[in-house]
Short mmCIF file of C-alpha atoms in Angstrom, two decimals:
data_model
loop_
_atom_site.label_atom_id
_atom_site.label_comp_id
_atom_site.label_asym_id
_atom_site.label_seq_id
_atom_site.Cartn_x
_atom_site.Cartn_y
_atom_site.Cartn_z
CA MET A 1 59.86 8.62 30.74
CA ASP A 2 62.73 11.12 31.09
CA LYS A 3 62.34 14.93 31.16
CA THR A 4 62.96 15.30 27.43
CA GLU A 5 60.30 12.76 26.53
CA LEU A 6 57.88 14.33 29.03
CA PHE A 7 58.51 17.75 27.48
CA TYR A 8 57.73 16.53 23.96
CA TRP A 9 54.76 14.56 25.25
CA LEU A 10 53.30 17.70 26.83
CA ILE A 11 53.98 19.73 23.68
CA TRP A 12 52.30 17.11 21.50
CA TRP A 13 49.18 16.77 23.66
CA GLY A 14 49.04 20.52 24.30
CA TRP A 15 49.11 21.18 20.57
CA TRP A 16 46.26 18.76 19.93
CA LEU A 17 44.32 20.25 22.85
CA ILE A 18 44.63 23.69 21.25
CA GLN A 19 43.38 22.21 17.98
CA PHE A 20 40.44 20.56 19.76
CA ILE A 21 39.47 23.81 21.50
CA LEU A 22 39.72 25.83 18.28
CA TYR A 23 37.57 23.39 16.32
CA THR A 24 35.03 23.09 19.15
CA LEU A 25 34.63 26.86 19.46
CA LEU A 26 34.51 27.23 15.69
CA GLY A 27 31.80 24.57 15.52
CA ALA A 28 29.78 26.34 18.20
CA LEU A 29 30.02 29.65 16.33
CA MET A 30 29.02 27.97 13.08
CA CYS A 31 25.96 26.40 14.74
CA ASP A 32 25.03 29.81 16.09
CA GLY A 33 25.50 31.28 12.63
CA VAL A 34 23.20 28.69 11.05
CA TYR A 35 20.57 29.40 13.71
CA GLN A 36 20.79 33.18 13.10
CA ILE A 37 20.43 32.67 9.33
CA ILE A 38 17.34 30.47 9.77
CA VAL A 39 15.73 33.03 12.09
CA SER A 40 16.60 35.97 9.82
CA LEU A 41 15.00 34.40 6.73
CA ARG A 42 11.60 35.18 8.24
CA GLY A 43 12.45 38.84 7.63
CA PHE A 44 11.46 38.41 3.99
CA TRP A 45 7.85 38.11 5.22
CA SER A 46 5.75 41.09 6.28
CA GLN A 47 3.40 41.70 9.17
CA LYS A 48 -0.30 41.58 8.37
CA LYS A 49 -2.12 44.88 8.10
CA MET A 50 -3.81 45.69 11.40
CA PRO A 51 -7.51 46.56 11.66
CA GLN A 52 -8.52 49.88 13.17
CA ALA A 53 -8.84 49.71 16.96
CA LYS A 54 -12.30 50.19 18.47
CA ARG A 55 -11.09 52.41 21.31
CA TYR A 56 -8.34 54.93 21.86
CA ARG A 57 -5.91 54.17 24.66
CA ARG A 58 -4.32 56.96 26.65
CA PHE A 59 -0.54 57.43 26.27
CA ALA A 60 1.93 59.25 28.47
CA VAL A 61 4.66 60.30 26.02
CA LEU A 62 8.05 60.75 27.70
CA VAL A 63 10.98 62.60 26.12
CA PRO A 64 14.19 62.40 28.23
CA ALA A 65 16.40 65.37 27.36
CA HIS A 66 19.67 66.99 28.34
CA ASN A 67 20.52 70.26 26.57
CA GLU A 68 18.57 69.34 23.43
CA ALA A 69 17.45 72.83 22.36
CA MET A 70 18.83 72.28 18.85
CA VAL A 71 16.65 69.26 18.08
CA ILE A 72 13.71 68.92 20.46
CA VAL A 73 11.31 71.29 18.67
CA PRO A 74 10.92 69.19 15.47
CA LEU A 75 10.19 66.13 17.66
CA LEU A 76 7.57 67.98 19.69
CA LYS A 77 5.95 69.25 16.49
CA SER A 78 5.85 65.69 15.10
CA LEU A 79 4.20 64.56 18.35
CA ALA A 80 1.72 67.44 18.27
CA GLY A 81 0.84 66.45 14.69
CA GLN A 82 0.00 62.84 15.54
CA ASN A 83 -2.98 61.33 13.77
CA TYR A 84 -4.48 60.54 17.15
CA PRO A 85 -7.03 62.26 19.42
CA LYS A 86 -5.25 65.08 21.25
CA ASN A 87 -7.08 64.34 24.51
CA CYS A 88 -5.70 60.78 24.53
CA TYR A 89 -2.02 61.59 24.97
CA LYS A 90 0.15 64.05 26.80
CA VAL A 91 3.84 64.81 26.22
CA TYR A 92 6.29 65.08 29.12
CA ALA A 93 9.81 66.40 28.52
CA SER A 94 12.10 65.37 31.36
CA CYS A 95 14.88 67.96 31.30
CA ASP A 96 17.93 66.53 33.06
CA ASN A 97 20.43 69.12 34.36
CA CYS A 98 19.74 71.35 31.35
CA THR A 99 21.74 74.57 31.09
CA ASP A 100 20.07 75.72 27.87
CA ASN A 101 16.43 76.56 27.12
CA THR A 102 15.24 72.99 26.47
CA ALA A 103 12.53 73.24 29.16
CA GLU A 104 11.28 76.59 27.82
CA LEU A 105 11.05 75.22 24.27
CA ALA A 106 9.20 72.16 25.55
CA ARG A 107 6.56 74.33 27.22
CA GLU A 108 6.23 76.56 24.15
CA ASN A 109 5.49 73.48 22.04
CA GLY A 110 2.80 71.98 24.23
CA ALA A 111 4.79 69.63 26.45
CA ILE A 112 4.89 69.47 30.24
CA ALA A 113 8.48 70.22 31.25
CA LEU A 114 9.80 68.24 34.21
CA GLU A 115 13.06 69.81 35.37
CA ARG A 116 15.60 67.74 37.26
CA PHE A 117 18.90 68.85 38.82
CA ASP A 118 21.13 66.09 40.19
CA ASP A 119 24.84 66.19 39.45
CA GLU A 120 25.50 62.85 41.16
CA HIS A 121 22.99 60.71 39.28
CA ASN A 122 22.88 61.99 35.71
CA GLY A 123 22.21 60.35 32.39
CA LYS A 124 19.18 58.83 30.69
CA THR A 125 18.77 55.83 33.01
CA TRP A 126 18.46 58.03 36.11
CA ASN A 127 16.46 60.69 34.27
CA VAL A 128 13.82 58.20 33.14
CA ARG A 129 13.65 56.60 36.58
CA TRP A 130 13.01 60.03 38.13
CA ALA A 131 10.50 61.12 35.47
CA LEU A 132 8.39 57.99 35.92
CA THR A 133 7.76 59.03 39.53
CA LYS A 134 6.36 62.38 38.35
CA ILE A 135 3.87 61.12 35.76
CA PRO A 136 0.37 60.18 37.02
CA PHE A 137 0.22 56.75 35.39
CA GLU A 138 -3.21 56.03 36.83
CA GLU A 139 -4.46 58.32 34.05
CA TYR A 140 -2.77 56.36 31.24
CA ASP A 141 -2.82 52.93 29.62
CA ALA A 142 0.76 52.97 28.37
CA LEU A 143 4.03 54.87 28.23
CA ALA A 144 5.56 55.86 24.89
CA MET A 145 9.18 57.01 24.90
CA PHE A 146 11.25 59.01 22.40
CA ASP A 147 14.74 60.48 22.43
CA ALA A 148 14.81 64.26 21.98
CA ASP A 149 16.55 64.04 18.58
CA ASN A 150 13.84 61.78 17.11
CA LEU A 151 10.95 62.42 14.79
CA ALA A 152 7.73 60.44 15.11
CA ASP A 153 5.76 59.35 12.08
CA ARG A 154 2.26 60.86 12.12
CA ASN A 155 0.66 57.44 12.60
CA PHE A 156 2.98 56.22 15.36
CA LEU A 157 0.50 56.37 18.25
CA MET A 158 -2.38 55.19 16.07
CA SER A 159 -0.34 52.17 14.92
CA MET A 160 0.65 51.36 18.50
CA ASN A 161 -2.96 51.62 19.62
CA ASN A 162 -4.06 49.27 16.83
CA TYR A 163 -1.33 46.79 17.78
CA MET A 164 -2.28 46.87 21.47
CA GLU A 165 -5.89 46.04 20.63
CA LEU A 166 -4.90 43.25 18.22
CA HIS A 167 -2.40 41.83 20.73
CA PRO A 168 -3.78 42.41 24.24
CA GLU A 169 -1.00 40.20 25.64
CA ALA A 170 1.71 42.58 24.38
CA GLU A 171 3.30 44.28 27.38
CA ALA A 172 6.09 46.05 25.50
CA ILE A 173 6.19 47.01 21.82
CA GLN A 174 9.11 48.33 19.80
CA GLY A 175 8.55 50.43 16.71
CA VAL A 176 10.74 50.71 13.63
CA LEU A 177 13.97 52.64 14.22
CA ASP A 178 14.67 54.52 11.01
CA VAL A 179 17.39 57.13 10.43
CA LYS A 180 16.54 60.79 9.85
CA ASN A 181 19.92 61.79 8.40
CA PRO A 182 21.13 58.75 6.39
CA ASP A 183 22.80 60.72 3.61
CA ASP A 184 24.87 63.18 5.66
CA ASN A 185 28.10 61.21 5.14
CA TRP A 186 29.55 57.70 4.95
CA LEU A 187 29.09 57.15 8.69
CA THR A 188 25.38 57.98 8.82
CA ARG A 189 24.83 55.83 5.73
CA SER A 190 26.59 52.96 7.50
CA TYR A 191 24.32 53.39 10.51
CA ALA A 192 21.31 53.43 8.17
CA LEU A 193 22.40 50.21 6.45
CA ALA A 194 22.83 48.54 9.84
CA TYR A 195 19.43 49.67 11.12
CA TRP A 196 17.55 48.87 7.92
CA PHE A 197 18.99 45.37 7.91
CA THR A 198 18.42 44.63 11.61
CA ASN A 199 14.92 46.14 11.58
CA ARG A 200 13.92 43.58 9.03
CA PHE A 201 16.10 40.52 9.53
CA TRP A 202 16.59 40.70 13.30
CA GLN A 203 13.62 42.45 14.88
CA LEU A 204 10.77 41.75 12.46
CA ALA A 205 12.00 38.19 11.86
CA ARG A 206 11.91 37.43 15.58
CA GLY A 207 8.51 39.01 15.96
CA LEU A 208 7.11 36.80 13.19
CA TRP A 209 8.67 33.68 14.74
CA GLY A 210 7.04 34.53 18.08
CA LEU A 211 10.42 35.20 19.69
CA SER A 212 11.18 38.33 21.66
CA CYS A 213 12.53 41.42 19.99
CA THR A 214 14.58 43.96 21.95
CA LEU A 215 13.69 47.47 23.01
CA GLY A 216 15.72 50.13 21.22
CA GLY A 217 15.60 52.83 23.90
CA THR A 218 13.26 54.98 21.82
CA GLY A 219 10.16 54.54 19.67
CA LEU A 220 8.76 52.09 22.20
CA VAL A 221 5.57 51.56 24.16
CA ILE A 222 5.21 49.81 27.54
CA ARG A 223 1.91 49.22 29.29
CA THR A 224 1.60 51.03 32.62
CA ALA A 225 0.64 47.73 34.30
CA THR A 226 3.97 46.31 33.16
CA LEU A 227 5.87 49.27 34.60
CA GLU A 228 4.13 48.68 37.90
CA ARG A 229 4.95 44.96 37.76
CA ILE A 230 8.61 45.18 36.74
CA GLY A 231 9.51 48.75 37.68
CA TRP A 232 12.33 50.85 36.24
CA ASN A 233 15.06 50.36 38.83
CA LEU A 234 17.59 49.69 36.08
CA GLN A 235 21.33 50.01 36.63
CA SER A 236 23.09 49.64 33.28
CA LEU A 237 24.11 52.15 30.62
CA THR A 238 21.78 50.29 28.23
CA GLU A 239 18.49 50.58 30.08
CA ASP A 240 16.61 49.38 27.00
CA LEU A 241 18.48 46.07 26.85
CA GLU A 242 18.21 45.57 30.60
CA MET A 243 14.47 46.25 30.53
CA SER A 244 14.05 43.84 27.59
CA THR A 245 15.95 41.16 29.48
CA ARG A 246 13.98 41.59 32.68
CA LEU A 247 10.72 41.49 30.74
CA ILE A 248 11.69 38.29 28.91
CA LEU A 249 12.89 36.58 32.09
CA SER A 250 9.56 37.46 33.73
CA GLY A 251 7.85 35.24 31.12
CA SER A 252 6.80 37.94 28.66
CA ARG A 253 8.41 39.24 25.48
CA VAL A 254 8.97 42.40 23.45
CA HIS A 255 6.71 42.68 20.39
CA TRP A 256 7.60 44.37 17.10
CA ASN A 257 5.28 46.80 15.32
CA ASP A 258 6.42 47.33 11.75
CA ALA A 259 3.80 50.05 11.16
CA ALA A 260 5.00 52.41 13.93
CA VAL A 261 8.03 54.34 12.66
CA ILE A 262 10.38 56.86 14.25
CA TYR A 263 13.45 58.58 12.81
CA ASP A 264 16.62 58.76 14.89
CA GLU A 265 19.63 61.04 14.38
CA LYS A 266 22.97 59.28 13.87
CA PRO A 267 26.42 60.77 14.58
CA GLN A 268 28.34 62.36 11.73
CA ASP A 269 31.66 62.27 13.58
CA ILE A 270 33.56 59.01 14.06
CA ALA A 271 34.89 60.00 17.50
CA ILE A 272 31.35 60.68 18.79
CA SER A 273 30.19 57.44 17.20
CA LYS A 274 32.90 55.43 18.96
CA ARG A 275 31.97 56.91 22.34
CA GLN A 276 28.32 56.10 21.75
CA ARG A 277 28.98 52.52 20.66
CA THR A 278 31.45 51.97 23.52
CA ARG A 279 28.69 52.95 25.95
CA TRP A 280 26.32 50.54 24.23
CA MET A 281 28.80 47.69 24.53
CA GLN A 282 29.67 48.53 28.15
CA GLY A 283 26.01 48.14 29.00
CA HIS A 284 25.65 45.03 26.85
CA TYR A 285 28.49 43.23 28.62
CA TRP A 286 27.11 44.26 32.02
CA VAL A 287 23.64 42.95 31.21
CA PHE A 288 25.15 39.66 30.03
CA TRP A 289 27.14 39.15 33.23
CA ASN A 290 24.12 39.97 35.40
CA TYR A 291 21.34 38.24 33.45
CA GLY A 292 22.95 35.96 30.85
CA TRP A 293 23.24 32.86 32.99
CA ASP A 294 19.68 33.31 34.25
CA SER A 295 18.46 33.24 30.66
CA LEU A 296 20.44 30.07 29.92
CA LYS A 297 19.12 28.45 33.09
CA ALA A 298 15.57 29.44 32.11
CA PHE A 299 16.05 27.72 28.75
CA PHE A 300 17.14 24.42 30.32
CA VAL A 301 14.27 24.56 32.83
CA THR A 302 11.46 25.54 30.43
CA ARG A 303 12.90 24.43 27.05
CA LYS A 304 11.52 27.66 25.58
CA LEU A 305 13.56 28.88 22.64
CA GLN A 306 13.16 32.57 23.45
CA TYR A 307 15.40 32.18 26.53
CA LEU A 308 18.17 30.60 24.45
CA ASP A 309 17.69 33.31 21.84
CA LEU A 310 18.08 35.95 24.57
CA PHE A 311 21.23 34.25 25.87
CA LEU A 312 22.78 34.17 22.41
CA TYR A 313 21.96 37.86 21.90
CA LEU A 314 23.44 38.87 25.25
CA LEU A 315 26.52 36.85 24.29
CA ALA A 316 26.83 38.65 20.92
CA PRO A 317 29.77 40.99 21.75
CA ALA A 318 31.73 38.13 23.30
CA LYS A 319 30.95 35.95 20.26
CA SER A 320 32.32 38.65 17.97
CA CYS A 321 35.54 38.92 19.98
CA LEU A 322 35.84 35.14 20.06
CA GLY A 323 35.32 34.93 16.30
CA ILE A 324 38.15 37.40 15.68
CA ILE A 325 40.48 35.50 18.04
CA ILE A 326 39.60 32.14 16.46
CA MET A 327 40.18 33.49 12.95
CA ILE A 328 43.66 34.79 13.82
CA ALA A 329 44.55 31.79 15.99
CA GLY A 330 43.31 29.37 13.34
CA MET A 331 45.52 30.91 10.66
CA ALA A 332 48.52 30.87 12.98
CA PHE A 333 47.83 27.26 13.97
CA THR A 334 47.56 26.17 10.33
CA LEU A 335 50.83 27.83 9.39
CA VAL A 336 52.77 26.46 12.36
CA ASN A 337 51.26 22.99 12.01
CA ASN A 338 51.85 22.65 8.25
CA MET A 339 55.13 24.57 7.92
CA VAL A 340 56.99 23.79 11.16
CA LEU A 341 55.65 20.72 12.95
CA TYR A 342 54.37 18.67 10.03
CA PRO A 343 55.77 20.18 6.83
CA SER A 344 53.54 19.35 3.90
CA SER A 345 52.32 20.65 0.60
CA ASP A 346 49.03 21.72 2.25
CA ILE A 347 50.23 25.29 2.55
CA PRO A 348 49.87 28.17 0.12
CA GLN A 349 52.51 28.07 -2.61
CA SER A 350 51.68 30.87 -5.02
CA MET A 351 50.82 34.50 -4.43
CA LEU A 352 47.21 33.73 -5.37
CA GLU A 353 47.00 30.95 -2.79
CA TRP A 354 48.47 33.19 -0.07
CA THR A 355 45.99 35.92 -1.00
CA LEU A 356 43.10 33.48 -0.73
CA PHE A 357 44.44 32.08 2.56
CA PHE A 358 44.54 35.45 4.27
CA GLY A 359 41.87 37.17 2.22
CA LEU A 360 39.04 34.63 2.20
CA PRO A 361 37.70 35.68 5.62
CA VAL A 362 37.89 39.33 4.54
CA PHE A 363 36.19 38.58 1.22
CA SER A 364 33.40 36.76 3.09
CA ILE A 365 32.80 39.75 5.36
CA ILE A 366 32.77 42.14 2.38
CA ALA A 367 30.23 39.86 0.68
CA PHE A 368 28.02 40.09 3.77
CA CYS A 369 28.38 43.89 3.71
CA LEU A 370 27.27 43.85 0.07
CA LEU A 371 24.24 41.76 1.07
CA CYS A 372 23.35 44.32 3.74
CA ALA A 373 23.78 47.16 1.23
CA ILE A 374 21.25 45.51 -1.08
CA ALA A 375 18.79 43.63 1.12
CA GLY A 376 18.40 46.27 3.83
CA PRO A 377 17.61 49.26 1.58
CA SER A 378 15.49 47.12 -0.74
CA MET A 379 13.25 45.92 2.09
CA HIS A 380 13.21 49.41 3.57
CA GLU A 381 12.11 51.05 0.30
CA LYS A 382 9.87 48.08 -0.56
CA LYS A 383 11.52 47.80 -3.96
CA PHE A 384 14.78 46.38 -5.26
CA THR A 385 17.52 49.01 -5.22
CA LEU A 386 21.28 49.14 -5.74
CA ARG A 387 21.54 52.72 -4.54
CA TYR A 388 23.76 51.87 -1.56
CA VAL A 389 26.02 49.28 -3.20
CA LYS A 390 28.64 52.03 -3.53
CA ASP A 391 28.74 52.18 0.29
CA THR A 392 29.75 48.53 0.72
CA PHE A 393 33.38 49.26 1.57
CA ALA A 394 32.40 52.15 3.84
CA TYR A 395 30.11 49.75 5.68
CA PHE A 396 32.96 47.24 5.85
CA TRP A 397 35.19 49.93 7.40
CA PHE A 398 32.39 50.80 9.83
CA GLY A 399 32.41 47.14 10.87
CA LEU A 400 36.17 47.22 11.42
CA THR A 401 35.79 50.19 13.77
CA TRP A 402 33.72 47.92 16.01
CA ILE A 403 36.69 45.64 16.73
CA PRO A 404 38.59 47.86 19.23
CA ILE A 405 35.26 48.96 20.73
CA LEU A 406 34.23 45.37 21.46
CA PHE A 407 37.49 44.55 23.23
CA LYS A 408 37.76 47.89 25.06
CA ALA A 409 34.18 47.80 26.34
CA ALA A 410 34.74 44.38 27.91
CA PHE A 411 37.25 45.95 30.32
CA LEU A 412 34.98 48.92 31.04
CA ALA A 413 31.82 46.94 31.70
CA LYS A 414 32.02 47.27 35.48
CA ASP A 415 31.64 51.03 35.15
CA GLN A 416 27.95 51.75 34.61
CA GLY A 417 27.89 55.12 36.32
CA LYS A 418 29.33 57.49 33.72
CA TRP A 419 26.91 58.53 30.98
CA VAL A 420 28.54 60.25 27.99
CA LYS A 421 25.97 62.26 26.07
CA THR A 422 25.82 62.00 22.28
CA GLU A 423 25.52 65.50 20.84
CA HIS A 424 22.61 66.09 18.47
CA THR A 425 22.55 68.93 15.95
CA ARG A 426 20.28 67.91 13.04
CA GLY A 427 17.12 69.88 13.78
CA ILE A 428 15.28 68.83 10.63
CA SER A 429 11.53 68.37 10.37
CA LEU A 430 9.45 65.31 9.58
CA ASP A 431 8.46 66.87 6.25
CA ASP A 432 12.16 67.27 5.36
CA VAL A 433 12.77 63.58 6.03
CA LYS A 434 9.72 62.49 4.08
CA THR A 435 10.74 64.68 1.12
CA LYS A 436 14.27 63.23 1.00
CA SER A 437 13.06 59.65 1.24
#
């Protein structure tokens, strides 16, 4: 075989190797997609109504805060107004390097203000770690945690107490993450659509299957015994995901309580939103690299589905990037293969065919956005509604803004030390939210 023949031989086999890799990866993503669809279908079911608990557990309620004077008072009022015995819970506001009057407002509204000043180790992960050393957990059964911009439904603690009695094995429980400002603009509505859909078809569905849900960083409850067992020496920018992962790998799981609801403020500015989501993805990639392979190994050792489910979730950002690359590479491969190497009639001929060739993936994504705009709000409002159909294309655009974030965060994942605060300004009350909904 001379050099020319060797060259063409390598080109030929290299081309088929590329085709094999593309089809293999595409097949893997399709299998994952089928699995996710099967799991999500359980979201059309509902949790059974819980009986009233026979005893009241004691909760330490922690509110990590950094310069949250504009929003913390409505949260503290919603906590003070809980439909739960006042002697069975105490609110702690951990004020991290605050330069405003957050601590003063916390004290005025019945909370114990823990003030922390540490310029080297700042951010929520370090703040929570420090605060947990200041709370006398021997006096409590569980820790409940809220972000300072949240609002807690009046029955949050009662619903968590009922769940803990019905499920004594539950070590960590996540409540429903609703949005307190969904109708501010297109961006907050997009966040709301995402949360309403995932609350039902990701979190609730997994809870009903007996799989593990994931902690959302707020609106959660963890038993004090679990904190003692696992600790809070977390290192990532997404302490909720890291804690979920460590809990699952320890043999437990995160439960979902569909009756315990909190309302979270979402950014109105796209630049702030991108910074927030970049931080989320930085932490997500870091957790995958540090725990992902352990979860896959645990699946092969135990054959328990929840470990594979965890691995697939930790892999989610990488899967999204891979899907985008495969879509573009697949189109390029098809065009080169059918127009240059093996010319045939199996290429688009008319304008309509070209539009379908390039547009079919886009049309499929828009169709999924439409599904989210109908199914999510309908399940959230417990009645069929088309109110958010008009936001389908805005939600599609919101999805497109994730693309650069996913790729950028992969290169920033090693940096878990810089916490960028998301500014909160919507100091609205629980009554305001209830009236609007």
